[in-house]
Amino acid sequence: VQLQASGGGLVQAGGSLRLSCAASGRTFNRYVMGWFRQAPGEEREFVSAINWSSGSTYYADSVKGRFTISRDSAKNTVYLQMNRMKPEDTAVYYCAADERIIIGAIRQMRAYDYWGQGTLVTVSS
């Protein structure tokens, strides 16, 4: 499985960005695709995830109502639409994937075996 994240950049507080994660190497019907982020000096944390087959979505409380995860099966791509962004959203964002993750583990880094390279998002105040 190869994951290629893109779409990061500099945005002002209140603005929007859309991240993309292009996936290849497998059929992803049974996969969960996730987004995590790591701010400078902080641990990597869960942001959002989507069950590829069911479309069920999961969000961290800090982004609920502002971020939306979606997938395009034709393009094997997962998106993270980030709206009303805040300076505390500044981080390197990573996409991740694994097969058949149970719901109870979906927010845990250790549940994902495949990781993209990360894309930097900077939100200025």
PDB file of C-alpha atoms in Angstrom:
ATOM      1  CA  VAL A   1       0.000   0.000   0.000  1.00  0.00           C
ATOM      2  CA  GLN A   2       1.293   3.434  -0.953  1.00  0.00           C
ATOM      3  CA  LEU A   3      -0.205   6.643   0.369  1.00  0.00           C
ATOM      4  CA  GLN A   4       0.604  10.059  -1.048  1.00  0.00           C
ATOM      5  CA  ALA A   5      -0.635  13.059   0.921  1.00  0.00           C
ATOM      6  CA  SER A   6      -0.849  16.506  -0.596  1.00  0.00           C
ATOM      7  CA  GLY A   7      -2.633  19.831  -0.291  1.00  0.00           C
ATOM      8  CA  GLY A   8      -0.914  21.380   2.684  1.00  0.00           C
ATOM      9  CA  GLY A   9       0.068  25.024   2.782  1.00  0.00           C
ATOM     10  CA  LEU A  10      -0.293  28.340   4.549  1.00  0.00           C
ATOM     11  CA  VAL A  11      -3.741  29.680   5.339  1.00  0.00           C
ATOM     12  CA  GLN A  12      -5.093  32.448   7.539  1.00  0.00           C
ATOM     13  CA  ALA A  13      -7.237  31.683  10.545  1.00  0.00           C
ATOM     14  CA  GLY A  14     -10.813  31.193   9.446  1.00  0.00           C
ATOM     15  CA  GLY A  15      -9.750  29.942   6.027  1.00  0.00           C
ATOM     16  CA  SER A  16      -9.978  26.554   4.369  1.00  0.00           C
ATOM     17  CA  LEU A  17      -7.743  23.879   2.893  1.00  0.00           C
ATOM     18  CA  ARG A  18      -8.394  20.490   1.363  1.00  0.00           C
ATOM     19  CA  LEU A  19      -5.927  17.682   1.851  1.00  0.00           C
ATOM     20  CA  SER A  20      -5.794  14.687  -0.455  1.00  0.00           C
ATOM     21  CA  CYS A  21      -4.458  11.190   0.129  1.00  0.00           C
ATOM     22  CA  ALA A  22      -3.988   9.142  -3.017  1.00  0.00           C
ATOM     23  CA  ALA A  23      -3.891   5.435  -2.258  1.00  0.00           C
ATOM     24  CA  SER A  24      -2.531   2.661  -4.447  1.00  0.00           C
ATOM     25  CA  GLY A  25      -1.408  -0.927  -4.290  1.00  0.00           C
ATOM     26  CA  ARG A  26      -4.555  -2.593  -3.068  1.00  0.00           C
ATOM     27  CA  THR A  27      -8.292  -2.718  -3.349  1.00  0.00           C
ATOM     28  CA  PHE A  28      -9.435  -0.626  -0.428  1.00  0.00           C
ATOM     29  CA  ASN A  29     -12.968  -1.911   0.069  1.00  0.00           C
ATOM     30  CA  ARG A  30     -12.205  -3.297   3.511  1.00  0.00           C
ATOM     31  CA  TYR A  31      -9.864  -0.515   4.601  1.00  0.00           C
ATOM     32  CA  VAL A  32     -10.159   2.298   7.061  1.00  0.00           C
ATOM     33  CA  MET A  33      -8.429   5.488   5.981  1.00  0.00           C
ATOM     34  CA  GLY A  34      -7.360   7.936   8.634  1.00  0.00           C
ATOM     35  CA  TRP A  35      -5.842  11.355   9.071  1.00  0.00           C
ATOM     36  CA  PHE A  36      -3.512  12.143  11.947  1.00  0.00           C
ATOM     37  CA  ARG A  37      -1.526  15.270  12.710  1.00  0.00           C
ATOM     38  CA  GLN A  38       1.575  16.172  14.646  1.00  0.00           C
ATOM     39  CA  ALA A  39       2.281  19.680  15.850  1.00  0.00           C
ATOM     40  CA  PRO A  40       5.832  20.757  16.756  1.00  0.00           C
ATOM     41  CA  GLY A  41       6.828  19.261  20.075  1.00  0.00           C
ATOM     42  CA  GLU A  42       3.607  17.299  20.340  1.00  0.00           C
ATOM     43  CA  GLU A  43       2.611  13.709  19.888  1.00  0.00           C
ATOM     44  CA  ARG A  44       0.822  12.597  16.766  1.00  0.00           C
ATOM     45  CA  GLU A  45      -2.931  12.691  17.260  1.00  0.00           C
ATOM     46  CA  PHE A  46      -6.018  11.384  15.554  1.00  0.00           C
ATOM     47  CA  VAL A  47      -7.991  13.795  13.384  1.00  0.00           C
ATOM     48  CA  SER A  48     -10.490  11.815  11.349  1.00  0.00           C
ATOM     49  CA  ALA A  49     -11.154   8.463   9.707  1.00  0.00           C
ATOM     50  CA  ILE A  50     -13.493   6.918   7.198  1.00  0.00           C
ATOM     51  CA  ASN A  51     -14.559   3.334   6.595  1.00  0.00           C
ATOM     52  CA  TRP A  52     -14.043   2.902   2.875  1.00  0.00           C
ATOM     53  CA  SER A  53     -16.898   0.505   2.264  1.00  0.00           C
ATOM     54  CA  SER A  54     -19.582   1.905   4.564  1.00  0.00           C
ATOM     55  CA  GLY A  55     -18.605   5.553   4.426  1.00  0.00           C
ATOM     56  CA  SER A  56     -18.873   5.848   8.207  1.00  0.00           C
ATOM     57  CA  THR A  57     -16.851   8.772   9.476  1.00  0.00           C
ATOM     58  CA  TYR A  58     -15.119   9.567  12.752  1.00  0.00           C
ATOM     59  CA  TYR A  59     -13.718  12.836  14.071  1.00  0.00           C
ATOM     60  CA  ALA A  60     -11.688  14.150  16.931  1.00  0.00           C
ATOM     61  CA  ASP A  61     -13.698  16.512  19.108  1.00  0.00           C
ATOM     62  CA  SER A  62     -11.304  19.341  18.246  1.00  0.00           C
ATOM     63  CA  VAL A  63     -12.241  19.255  14.550  1.00  0.00           C
ATOM     64  CA  LYS A  64     -15.848  18.069  14.636  1.00  0.00           C
ATOM     65  CA  GLY A  65     -18.070  20.475  12.745  1.00  0.00           C
ATOM     66  CA  ARG A  66     -15.132  22.084  10.945  1.00  0.00           C
ATOM     67  CA  PHE A  67     -13.439  19.216   9.104  1.00  0.00           C
ATOM     68  CA  THR A  68     -15.049  16.735   6.722  1.00  0.00           C
ATOM     69  CA  ILE A  69     -13.513  13.489   5.515  1.00  0.00           C
ATOM     70  CA  SER A  70     -14.656  11.872   2.293  1.00  0.00           C
ATOM     71  CA  ARG A  71     -13.474   9.374  -0.296  1.00  0.00           C
ATOM     72  CA  ASP A  72     -13.628   9.044  -4.049  1.00  0.00           C
ATOM     73  CA  SER A  73     -13.571   5.360  -4.934  1.00  0.00           C
ATOM     74  CA  ALA A  74     -12.974   6.019  -8.627  1.00  0.00           C
ATOM     75  CA  LYS A  75      -9.797   7.919  -7.791  1.00  0.00           C
ATOM     76  CA  ASN A  76      -8.761   5.844  -4.743  1.00  0.00           C
ATOM     77  CA  THR A  77      -8.405   9.127  -2.922  1.00  0.00           C
ATOM     78  CA  VAL A  78      -9.439  10.321   0.520  1.00  0.00           C
ATOM     79  CA  TYR A  79      -9.974  13.996   1.222  1.00  0.00           C
ATOM     80  CA  LEU A  80      -9.943  16.092   4.353  1.00  0.00           C
ATOM     81  CA  GLN A  81     -11.790  19.363   3.892  1.00  0.00           C
ATOM     82  CA  MET A  82     -10.727  21.752   6.629  1.00  0.00           C
ATOM     83  CA  ASN A  83     -12.868  24.840   7.233  1.00  0.00           C
ATOM     84  CA  ARG A  84     -12.826  27.591   9.862  1.00  0.00           C
ATOM     85  CA  MET A  85      -9.250  26.747  10.551  1.00  0.00           C
ATOM     86  CA  LYS A  86      -7.477  27.815  13.721  1.00  0.00           C
ATOM     87  CA  PRO A  87      -3.814  28.391  14.537  1.00  0.00           C
ATOM     88  CA  GLU A  88      -3.919  25.273  16.692  1.00  0.00           C
ATOM     89  CA  ASP A  89      -4.609  23.238  13.534  1.00  0.00           C
ATOM     90  CA  THR A  90      -1.012  23.918  12.498  1.00  0.00           C
ATOM     91  CA  ALA A  91       0.725  20.560  12.126  1.00  0.00           C
ATOM     92  CA  VAL A  92       2.084  18.002   9.719  1.00  0.00           C
ATOM     93  CA  TYR A  93      -0.883  15.961   8.555  1.00  0.00           C
ATOM     94  CA  TYR A  94      -0.455  12.283   7.779  1.00  0.00           C
ATOM     95  CA  CYS A  95      -2.809   9.899   6.075  1.00  0.00           C
ATOM     96  CA  ALA A  96      -2.880   6.314   7.202  1.00  0.00           C
ATOM     97  CA  ALA A  97      -4.627   3.098   6.266  1.00  0.00           C
ATOM     98  CA  ASP A  98      -5.235  -0.415   7.388  1.00  0.00           C
ATOM     99  CA  GLU A  99      -7.642  -3.219   6.826  1.00  0.00           C
ATOM    100  CA  ARG A 100     -10.560  -4.081   9.070  1.00  0.00           C
ATOM    101  CA  ILE A 101      -9.834  -1.829  12.009  1.00  0.00           C
ATOM    102  CA  ILE A 102     -12.354  -2.298  14.781  1.00  0.00           C
ATOM    103  CA  ILE A 103     -14.273   0.796  15.776  1.00  0.00           C
ATOM    104  CA  GLY A 104     -12.707   0.853  19.228  1.00  0.00           C
ATOM    105  CA  ALA A 105      -9.217   1.176  17.724  1.00  0.00           C
ATOM    106  CA  ILE A 106      -9.941   3.587  14.925  1.00  0.00           C
ATOM    107  CA  ARG A 107      -8.443   6.578  16.773  1.00  0.00           C
ATOM    108  CA  GLN A 108      -5.223   4.747  17.681  1.00  0.00           C
ATOM    109  CA  MET A 109      -2.048   5.155  15.668  1.00  0.00           C
ATOM    110  CA  ARG A 110      -1.029   1.571  16.315  1.00  0.00           C
ATOM    111  CA  ALA A 111      -4.075   0.304  14.420  1.00  0.00           C
ATOM    112  CA  TYR A 112      -2.660   1.617  11.128  1.00  0.00           C
ATOM    113  CA  ASP A 113       0.207  -0.137   9.354  1.00  0.00           C
ATOM    114  CA  TYR A 114       0.439   2.109   6.298  1.00  0.00           C
ATOM    115  CA  TRP A 115       1.389   5.789   6.433  1.00  0.00           C
ATOM    116  CA  GLY A 116       1.908   8.559   3.930  1.00  0.00           C
ATOM    117  CA  GLN A 117       4.766  11.026   4.068  1.00  0.00           C
ATOM    118  CA  GLY A 118       2.915  13.959   5.653  1.00  0.00           C
ATOM    119  CA  THR A 119       1.962  17.394   4.421  1.00  0.00           C
ATOM    120  CA  LEU A 120       2.530  20.602   6.370  1.00  0.00           C
ATOM    121  CA  VAL A 121      -0.411  22.823   7.251  1.00  0.00           C
ATOM    122  CA  THR A 122       0.263  26.236   8.766  1.00  0.00           C
ATOM    123  CA  VAL A 123      -2.543  28.459  10.026  1.00  0.00           C
ATOM    124  CA  SER A 124      -1.572  32.045  10.730  1.00  0.00           C
ATOM    125  CA  SER A 125      -3.417  34.171  13.260  1.00  0.00           C
TER     126      SER A 125
END
